[in-house]
Short mmCIF file of C-alpha atoms in Angstrom, two decimals:
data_model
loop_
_atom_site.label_atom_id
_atom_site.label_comp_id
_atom_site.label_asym_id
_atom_site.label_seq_id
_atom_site.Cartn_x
_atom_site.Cartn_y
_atom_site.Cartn_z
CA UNK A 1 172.33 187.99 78.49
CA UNK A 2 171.52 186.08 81.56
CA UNK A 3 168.40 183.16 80.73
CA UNK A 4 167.21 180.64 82.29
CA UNK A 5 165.88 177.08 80.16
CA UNK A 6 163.41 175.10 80.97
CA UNK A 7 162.90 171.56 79.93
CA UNK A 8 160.23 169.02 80.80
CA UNK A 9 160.59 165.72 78.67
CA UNK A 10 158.29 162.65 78.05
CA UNK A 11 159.87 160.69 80.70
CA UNK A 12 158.36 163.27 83.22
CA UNK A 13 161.45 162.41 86.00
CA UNK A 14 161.15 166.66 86.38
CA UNK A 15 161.80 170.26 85.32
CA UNK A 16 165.40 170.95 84.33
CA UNK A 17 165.87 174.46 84.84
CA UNK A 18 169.51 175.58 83.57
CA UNK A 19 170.52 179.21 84.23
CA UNK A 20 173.14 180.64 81.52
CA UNK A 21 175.00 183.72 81.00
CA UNK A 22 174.94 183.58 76.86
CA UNK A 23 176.46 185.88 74.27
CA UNK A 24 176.36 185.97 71.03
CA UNK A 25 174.23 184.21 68.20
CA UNK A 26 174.65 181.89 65.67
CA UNK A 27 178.09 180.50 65.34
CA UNK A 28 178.97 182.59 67.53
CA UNK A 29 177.36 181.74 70.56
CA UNK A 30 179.09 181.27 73.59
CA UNK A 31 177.04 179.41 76.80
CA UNK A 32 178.35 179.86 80.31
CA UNK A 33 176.64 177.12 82.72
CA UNK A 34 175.55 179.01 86.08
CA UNK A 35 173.28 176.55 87.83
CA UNK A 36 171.65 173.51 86.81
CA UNK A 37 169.06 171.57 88.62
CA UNK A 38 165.82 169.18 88.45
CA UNK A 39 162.49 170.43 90.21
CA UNK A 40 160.45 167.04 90.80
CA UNK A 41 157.26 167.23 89.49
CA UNK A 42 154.25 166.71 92.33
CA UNK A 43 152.55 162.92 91.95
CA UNK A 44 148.95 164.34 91.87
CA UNK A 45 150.45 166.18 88.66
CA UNK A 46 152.17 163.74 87.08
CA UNK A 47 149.64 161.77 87.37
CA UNK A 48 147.44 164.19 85.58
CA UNK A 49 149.80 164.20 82.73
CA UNK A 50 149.93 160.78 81.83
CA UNK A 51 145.48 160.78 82.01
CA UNK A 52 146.13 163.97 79.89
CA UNK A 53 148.04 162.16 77.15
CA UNK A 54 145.68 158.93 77.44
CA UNK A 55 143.07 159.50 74.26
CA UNK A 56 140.38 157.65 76.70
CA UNK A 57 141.45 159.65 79.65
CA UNK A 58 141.74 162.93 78.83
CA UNK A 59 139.44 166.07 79.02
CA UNK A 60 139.13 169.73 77.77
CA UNK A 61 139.11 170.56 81.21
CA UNK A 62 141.40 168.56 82.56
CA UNK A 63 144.53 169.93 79.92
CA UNK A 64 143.11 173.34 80.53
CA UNK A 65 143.71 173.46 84.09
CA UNK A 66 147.09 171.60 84.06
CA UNK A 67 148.09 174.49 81.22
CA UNK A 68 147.93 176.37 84.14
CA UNK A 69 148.91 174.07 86.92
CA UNK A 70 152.48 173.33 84.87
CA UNK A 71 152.69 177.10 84.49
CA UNK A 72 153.10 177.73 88.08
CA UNK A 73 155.23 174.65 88.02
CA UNK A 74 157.58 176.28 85.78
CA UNK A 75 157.30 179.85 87.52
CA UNK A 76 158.49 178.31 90.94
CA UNK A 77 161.65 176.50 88.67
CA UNK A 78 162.55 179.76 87.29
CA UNK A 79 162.42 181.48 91.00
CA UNK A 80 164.17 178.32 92.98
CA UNK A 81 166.93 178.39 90.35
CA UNK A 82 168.14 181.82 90.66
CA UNK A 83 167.69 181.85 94.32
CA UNK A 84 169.98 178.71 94.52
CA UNK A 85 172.63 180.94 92.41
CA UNK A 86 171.65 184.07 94.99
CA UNK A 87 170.91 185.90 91.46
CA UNK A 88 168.15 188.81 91.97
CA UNK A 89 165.29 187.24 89.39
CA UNK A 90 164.88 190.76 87.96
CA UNK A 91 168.31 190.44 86.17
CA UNK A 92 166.82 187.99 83.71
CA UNK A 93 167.15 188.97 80.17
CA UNK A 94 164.18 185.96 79.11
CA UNK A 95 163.04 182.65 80.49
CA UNK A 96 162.85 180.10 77.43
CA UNK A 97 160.03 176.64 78.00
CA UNK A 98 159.54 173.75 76.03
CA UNK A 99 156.81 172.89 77.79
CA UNK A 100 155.24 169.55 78.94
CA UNK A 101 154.02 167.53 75.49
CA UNK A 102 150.43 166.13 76.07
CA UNK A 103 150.19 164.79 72.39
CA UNK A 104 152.05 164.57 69.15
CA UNK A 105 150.86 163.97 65.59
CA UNK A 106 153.88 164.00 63.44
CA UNK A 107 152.20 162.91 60.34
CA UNK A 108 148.11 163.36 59.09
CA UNK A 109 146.30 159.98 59.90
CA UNK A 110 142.54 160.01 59.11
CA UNK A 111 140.71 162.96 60.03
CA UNK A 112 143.10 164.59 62.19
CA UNK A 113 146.08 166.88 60.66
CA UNK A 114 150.11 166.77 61.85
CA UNK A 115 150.05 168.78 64.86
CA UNK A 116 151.79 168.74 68.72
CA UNK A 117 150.81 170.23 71.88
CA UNK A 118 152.98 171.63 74.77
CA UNK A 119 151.49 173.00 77.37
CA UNK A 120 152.66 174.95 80.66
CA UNK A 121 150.97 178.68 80.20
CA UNK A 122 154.33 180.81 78.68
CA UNK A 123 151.76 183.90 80.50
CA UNK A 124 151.43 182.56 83.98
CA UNK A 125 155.63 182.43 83.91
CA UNK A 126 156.03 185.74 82.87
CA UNK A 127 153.86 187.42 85.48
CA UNK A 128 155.30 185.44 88.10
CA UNK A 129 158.95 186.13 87.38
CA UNK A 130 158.25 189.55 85.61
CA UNK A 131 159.97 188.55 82.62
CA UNK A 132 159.93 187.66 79.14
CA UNK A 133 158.88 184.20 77.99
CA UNK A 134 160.01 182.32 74.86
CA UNK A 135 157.88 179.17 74.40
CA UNK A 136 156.02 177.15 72.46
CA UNK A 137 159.07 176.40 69.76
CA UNK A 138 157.89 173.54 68.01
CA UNK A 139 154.54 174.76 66.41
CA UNK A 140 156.47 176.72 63.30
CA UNK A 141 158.38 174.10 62.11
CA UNK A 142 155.10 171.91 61.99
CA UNK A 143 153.47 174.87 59.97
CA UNK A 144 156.53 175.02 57.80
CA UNK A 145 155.29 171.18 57.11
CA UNK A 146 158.25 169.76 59.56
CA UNK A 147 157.45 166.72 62.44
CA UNK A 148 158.08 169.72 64.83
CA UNK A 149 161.09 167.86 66.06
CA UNK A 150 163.71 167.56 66.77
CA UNK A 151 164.55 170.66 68.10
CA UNK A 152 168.14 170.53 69.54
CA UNK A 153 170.22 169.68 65.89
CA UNK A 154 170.12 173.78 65.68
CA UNK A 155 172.04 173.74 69.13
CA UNK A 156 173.80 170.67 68.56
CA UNK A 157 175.52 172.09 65.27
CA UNK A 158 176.49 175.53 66.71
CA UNK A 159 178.02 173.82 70.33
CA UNK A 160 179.36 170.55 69.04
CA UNK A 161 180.03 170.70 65.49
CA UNK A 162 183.48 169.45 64.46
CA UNK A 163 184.88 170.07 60.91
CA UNK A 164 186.76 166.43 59.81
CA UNK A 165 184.43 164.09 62.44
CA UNK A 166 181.50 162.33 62.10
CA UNK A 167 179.97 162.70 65.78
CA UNK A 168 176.27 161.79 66.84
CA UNK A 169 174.86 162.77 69.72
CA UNK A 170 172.60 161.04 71.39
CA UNK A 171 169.90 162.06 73.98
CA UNK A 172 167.73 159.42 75.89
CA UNK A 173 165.21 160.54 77.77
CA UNK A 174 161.81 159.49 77.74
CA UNK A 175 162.31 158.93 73.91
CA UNK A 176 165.45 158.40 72.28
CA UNK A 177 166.62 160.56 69.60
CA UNK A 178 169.52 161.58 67.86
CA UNK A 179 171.66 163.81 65.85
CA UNK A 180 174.14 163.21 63.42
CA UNK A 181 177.03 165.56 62.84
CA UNK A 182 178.64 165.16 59.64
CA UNK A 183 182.20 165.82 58.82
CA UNK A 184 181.44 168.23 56.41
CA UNK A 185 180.37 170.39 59.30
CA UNK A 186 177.56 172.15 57.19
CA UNK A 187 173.68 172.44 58.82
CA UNK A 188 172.59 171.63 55.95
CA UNK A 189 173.96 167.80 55.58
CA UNK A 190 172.79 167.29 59.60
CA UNK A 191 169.81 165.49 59.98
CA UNK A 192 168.16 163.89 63.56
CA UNK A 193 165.58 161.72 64.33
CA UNK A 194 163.78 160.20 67.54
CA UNK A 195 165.03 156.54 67.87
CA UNK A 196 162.41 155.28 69.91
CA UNK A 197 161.84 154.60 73.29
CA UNK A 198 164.66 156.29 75.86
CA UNK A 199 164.07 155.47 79.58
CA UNK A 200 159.80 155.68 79.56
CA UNK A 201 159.49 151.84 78.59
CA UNK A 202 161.70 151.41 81.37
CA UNK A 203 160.52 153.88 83.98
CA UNK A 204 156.51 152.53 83.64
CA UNK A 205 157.86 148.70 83.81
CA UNK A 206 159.61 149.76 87.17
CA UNK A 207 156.50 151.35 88.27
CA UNK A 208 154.29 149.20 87.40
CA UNK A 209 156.26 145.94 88.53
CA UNK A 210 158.17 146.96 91.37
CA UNK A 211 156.42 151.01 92.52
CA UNK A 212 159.62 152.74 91.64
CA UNK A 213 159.71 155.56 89.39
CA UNK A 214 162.76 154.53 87.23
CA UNK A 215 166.20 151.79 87.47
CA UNK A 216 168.41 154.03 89.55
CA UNK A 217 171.90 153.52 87.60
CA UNK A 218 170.51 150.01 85.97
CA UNK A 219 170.34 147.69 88.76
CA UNK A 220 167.67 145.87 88.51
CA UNK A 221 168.48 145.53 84.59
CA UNK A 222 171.55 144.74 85.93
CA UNK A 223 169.97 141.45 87.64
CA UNK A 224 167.91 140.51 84.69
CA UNK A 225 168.57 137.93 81.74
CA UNK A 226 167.41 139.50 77.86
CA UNK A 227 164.36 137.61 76.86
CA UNK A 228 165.04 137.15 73.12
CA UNK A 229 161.45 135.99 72.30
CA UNK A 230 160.21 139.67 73.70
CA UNK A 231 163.17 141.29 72.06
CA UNK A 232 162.52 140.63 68.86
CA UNK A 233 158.64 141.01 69.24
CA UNK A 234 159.38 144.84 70.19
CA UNK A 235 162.38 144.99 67.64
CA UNK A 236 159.21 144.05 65.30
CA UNK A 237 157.60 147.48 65.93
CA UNK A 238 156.88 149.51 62.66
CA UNK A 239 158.34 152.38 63.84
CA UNK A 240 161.69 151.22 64.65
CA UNK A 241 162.32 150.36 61.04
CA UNK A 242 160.70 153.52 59.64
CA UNK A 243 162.94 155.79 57.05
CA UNK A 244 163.89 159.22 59.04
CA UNK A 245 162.44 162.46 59.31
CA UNK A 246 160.75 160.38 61.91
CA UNK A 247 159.36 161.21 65.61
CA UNK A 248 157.46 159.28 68.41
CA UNK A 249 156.60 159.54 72.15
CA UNK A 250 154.45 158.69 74.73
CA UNK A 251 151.21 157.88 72.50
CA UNK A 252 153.53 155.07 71.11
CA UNK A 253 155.64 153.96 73.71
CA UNK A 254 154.09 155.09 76.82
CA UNK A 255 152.14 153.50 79.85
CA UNK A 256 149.13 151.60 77.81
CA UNK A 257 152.34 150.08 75.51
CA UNK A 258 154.27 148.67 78.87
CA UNK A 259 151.07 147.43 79.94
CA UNK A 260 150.40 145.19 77.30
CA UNK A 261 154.08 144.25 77.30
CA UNK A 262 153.65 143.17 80.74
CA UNK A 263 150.38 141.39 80.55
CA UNK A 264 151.87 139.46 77.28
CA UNK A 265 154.95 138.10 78.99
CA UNK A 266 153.60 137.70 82.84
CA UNK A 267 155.64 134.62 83.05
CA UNK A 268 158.86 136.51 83.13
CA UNK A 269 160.42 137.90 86.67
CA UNK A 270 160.13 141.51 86.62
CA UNK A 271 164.02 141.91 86.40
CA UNK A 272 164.01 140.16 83.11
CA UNK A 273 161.29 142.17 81.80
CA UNK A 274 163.00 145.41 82.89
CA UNK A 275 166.53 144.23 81.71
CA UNK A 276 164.62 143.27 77.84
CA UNK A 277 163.02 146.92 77.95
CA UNK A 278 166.69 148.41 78.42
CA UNK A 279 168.11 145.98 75.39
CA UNK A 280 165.14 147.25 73.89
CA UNK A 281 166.19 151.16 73.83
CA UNK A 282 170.12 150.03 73.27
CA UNK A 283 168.65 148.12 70.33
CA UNK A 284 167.09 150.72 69.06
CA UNK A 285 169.67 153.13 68.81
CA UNK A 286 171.79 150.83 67.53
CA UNK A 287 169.57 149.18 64.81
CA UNK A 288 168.49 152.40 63.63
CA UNK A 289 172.79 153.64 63.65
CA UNK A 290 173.27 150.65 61.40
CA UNK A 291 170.39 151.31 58.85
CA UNK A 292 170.24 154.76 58.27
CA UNK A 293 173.37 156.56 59.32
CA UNK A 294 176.56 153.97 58.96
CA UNK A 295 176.02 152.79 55.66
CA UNK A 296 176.13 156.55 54.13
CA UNK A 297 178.73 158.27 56.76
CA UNK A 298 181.51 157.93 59.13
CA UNK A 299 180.67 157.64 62.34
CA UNK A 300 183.66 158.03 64.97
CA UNK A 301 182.25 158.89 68.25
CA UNK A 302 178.55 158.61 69.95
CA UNK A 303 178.01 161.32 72.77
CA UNK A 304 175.46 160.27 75.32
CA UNK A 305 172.96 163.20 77.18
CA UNK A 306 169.82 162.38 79.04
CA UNK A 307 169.00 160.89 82.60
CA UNK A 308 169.62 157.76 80.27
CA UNK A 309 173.41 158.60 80.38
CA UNK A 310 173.14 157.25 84.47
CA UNK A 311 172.13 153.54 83.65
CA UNK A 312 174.86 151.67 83.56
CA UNK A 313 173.67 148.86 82.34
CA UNK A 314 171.75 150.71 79.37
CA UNK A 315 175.04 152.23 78.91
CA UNK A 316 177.07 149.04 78.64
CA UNK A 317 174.54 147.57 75.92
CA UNK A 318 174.77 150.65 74.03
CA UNK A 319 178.50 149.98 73.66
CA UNK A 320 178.24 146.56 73.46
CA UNK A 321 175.86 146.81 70.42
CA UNK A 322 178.10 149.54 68.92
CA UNK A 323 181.69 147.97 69.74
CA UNK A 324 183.78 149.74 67.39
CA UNK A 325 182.41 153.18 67.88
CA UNK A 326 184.08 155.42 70.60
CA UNK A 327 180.92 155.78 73.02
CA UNK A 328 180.56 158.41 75.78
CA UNK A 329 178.47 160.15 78.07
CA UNK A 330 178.85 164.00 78.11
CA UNK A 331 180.19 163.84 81.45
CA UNK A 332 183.24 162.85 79.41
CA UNK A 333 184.07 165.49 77.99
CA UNK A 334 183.31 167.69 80.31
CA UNK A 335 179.94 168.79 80.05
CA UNK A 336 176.43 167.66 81.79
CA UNK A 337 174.05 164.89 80.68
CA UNK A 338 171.23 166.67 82.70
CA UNK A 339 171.78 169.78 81.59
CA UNK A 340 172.18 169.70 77.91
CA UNK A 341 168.27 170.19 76.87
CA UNK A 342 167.54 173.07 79.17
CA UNK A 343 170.27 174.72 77.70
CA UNK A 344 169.28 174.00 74.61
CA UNK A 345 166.06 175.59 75.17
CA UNK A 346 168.03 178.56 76.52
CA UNK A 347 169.83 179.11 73.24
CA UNK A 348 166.60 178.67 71.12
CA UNK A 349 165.02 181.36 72.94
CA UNK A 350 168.56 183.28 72.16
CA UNK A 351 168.16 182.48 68.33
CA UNK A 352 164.20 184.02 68.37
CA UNK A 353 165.04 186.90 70.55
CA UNK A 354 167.26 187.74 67.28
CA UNK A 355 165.34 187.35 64.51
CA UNK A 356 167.44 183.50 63.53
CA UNK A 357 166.06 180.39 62.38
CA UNK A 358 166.45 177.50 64.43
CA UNK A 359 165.31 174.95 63.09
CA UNK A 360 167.26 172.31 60.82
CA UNK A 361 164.90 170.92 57.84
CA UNK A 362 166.79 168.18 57.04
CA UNK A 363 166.15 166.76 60.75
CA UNK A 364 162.68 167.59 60.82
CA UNK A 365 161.08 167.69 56.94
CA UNK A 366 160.26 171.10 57.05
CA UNK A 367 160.10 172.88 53.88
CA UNK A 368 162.11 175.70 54.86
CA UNK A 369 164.25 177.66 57.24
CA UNK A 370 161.99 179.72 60.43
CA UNK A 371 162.37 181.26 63.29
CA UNK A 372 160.82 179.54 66.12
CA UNK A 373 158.87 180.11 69.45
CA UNK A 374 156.53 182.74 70.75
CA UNK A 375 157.04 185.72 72.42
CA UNK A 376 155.00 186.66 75.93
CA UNK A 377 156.10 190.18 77.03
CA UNK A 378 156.18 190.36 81.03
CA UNK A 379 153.39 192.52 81.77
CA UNK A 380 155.25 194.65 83.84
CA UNK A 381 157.58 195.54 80.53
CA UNK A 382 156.46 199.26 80.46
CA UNK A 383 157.31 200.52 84.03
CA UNK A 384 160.63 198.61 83.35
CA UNK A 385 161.88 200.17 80.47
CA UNK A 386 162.90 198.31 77.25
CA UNK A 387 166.70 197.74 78.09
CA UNK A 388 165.58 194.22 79.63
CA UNK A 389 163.32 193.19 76.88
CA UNK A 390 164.19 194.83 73.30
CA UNK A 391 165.06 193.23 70.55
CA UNK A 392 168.84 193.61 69.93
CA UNK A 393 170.39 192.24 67.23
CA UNK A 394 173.63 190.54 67.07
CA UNK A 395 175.64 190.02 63.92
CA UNK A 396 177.78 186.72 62.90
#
């Protein structure tokens, strides 16, 4: 099967398309890299995301059209991808998308019910590409009574797992989060859990403070000095001490959070306030490590993934703050930081496209096992014959 994943996080720094050649299922899936890379996302867009996610910004109309808008988006990632490998676009087997999340309700407050939204019309890729679309993946878990996330654990466990080694991987992008692999190496003992914040406290504070969209390798962290008073003011944050199955993103730790952050501590130089932010996510990890997964397991090595993986100054207070843990990036051992959630997305779609569950309850709360995504037929399907797009199973 040849796929292409598509991943567009919180931190919106782009599209990570990652083309695969996959076989298999299950345990048995093997994942060949082909291309990787990151479409940037257009300013005029982005910056109708963040007013999409903004509960005093937003509009009916305004997420309607960008359904679309990020659909195209998506359609021209698919297409640039597999012209940059010189692969003909009609030898996809499926194109699997996230989507862009506009809002997340992990948990019923007041009047309005757990829920999440991705958009990035699944129906506007398949026409352009001419090929099926997996999408949509977190909505089942949510109505199996999960957070809807994480996701990856599934993929985590069948790529990484090691029988005899306590490993937790660790993704930072716009939000932290992270899964534990236990020695036992059984799915059911995993469990994952957003940590907080990744690089989007950091990205709007470099924005807002000095018009950059992120630290490029942690350099202007690098020049800052930790304000402890701030520190432990964010360390104060509910969620940071909350029990897992637990999830966050931009609602809680997005632009209108750095803003007050800013406006609170105005006496401090902007390096300083920058350099806190990226204690701040190291912190979190770390805090949360100590609380809920140290005290119960063994924890030998931390594998880093995410655009977070590049600051080096993030990555040196991450290892600082976790000193007898071994602590790398996947780079290390031989894989890529920027790739890892697009092909995670990849070998979701896999997982749906044969009838598997993919989701991991004890990560996310769900009640049971299900098989995740939606299916969008291209609508060319019929004229194409059903080699491309049936439904074959494979067997562990």
């Amino acid at each position: 099967m040849l796929a292409v994943g598509l991943m567009s996080g919180t931190s919106l720094d782009g599209i990570d398309a990652a083309l695969v050649e996959i076989k298999g299922c299950g345990l048995n899936t093997e994942v060949n890299l082909v291309e990787f890379e990151t479409y940037k996302i257009p300013d005029e867009i982005k910056s109708e995301i963040k007013r999409a996610c903004l509960e005093d910004k937003s509009s009916v109309d305004l997420i309607c059209s960008l359904n679309f808008k990020l659909g195209e988006l998506f359609a021209d990632a698919v297409i640039n991808i597999c012209n940059k490998a010189n692969i003909d676009i009609s030898k996809l087997d499926y194109v699997a998308s996230h989507g862009q999340t506009i809002y997340h309700i992990p948990r019923n407050k007041c009047d309005l019910v757990k829920s999440t939204l991705q958009i990035g019309e699944a129906s506007v890729i398949a026409y352009r590409t001419g090929t099926l679309v997996v999408s949509n993946f977190r909505v089942m878990d949510m109505a199996a009574h999960g957070e809807g996330a994480p996701l990856v654990p599934y993929t985590e466990y069948i790529l990484y797992s090691e029988k005899g080694k306590g490993v937790a991987l660790q993704n930072i992008g716009g939000i932290g989060n992270v899964t534990f692999l236990p020695a036992s190496n059984c799915i059911d003992d995993i469990f994952a859990f957003d940590t907080g914040p990744g690089n989007m406290a950091i990205d709007e504070a470099c924005n807002i403070l000095f018009g950059i969209p992120y630290d490029k390798d942690g350099e202007i962290a690098s020049k800052g000095i930790v304000n402890n008073e701030m520190l432990d003011e964010l360390m104060s944050i509910k969620y940071i001490n909350e029990k897992p199955p637990k999830t966050t993103g931009r609602e809680d730790f997005g632009q209108r959070f750095v803003e007050k952050i800013i406006s609170k501590y105005s006496n401090l130089k902007g390096e300083d306030i920058v350099a806190t932010l990226t204690m701040f996510t190291a912190k979190t990890i770390s805090h949360n490590y100590k609380k809920f997964i140290i005290p119960n397991n063994k924890l030998e090595r931390v594998i880093i993934a995410g655009g977070g993986a590049h600051n080096k100054t993030l990555i040196r207070f991450i290892k600082e703050e976790l000193e007898d843990i071994d602590v790398l990036i996947q780079e290390d051992i031989g894989f890529s930081s920027d790739a890892k959630e697009a092909i995670a997305f990849a070998v979701l779609g896999n997982e749906t496209l044969n009838n598997n569950f993919s989701n991991v309850p004890s990560a996310t709360g769900a009640k049971e096992k299900v098989i995740l995504g939606q299916i969008t037929m291209s609508p060319r399907v019929f004229m194409e014959g059903d080699r491309k797009y049936g439904f074959k199973m494979c067997k562990e």
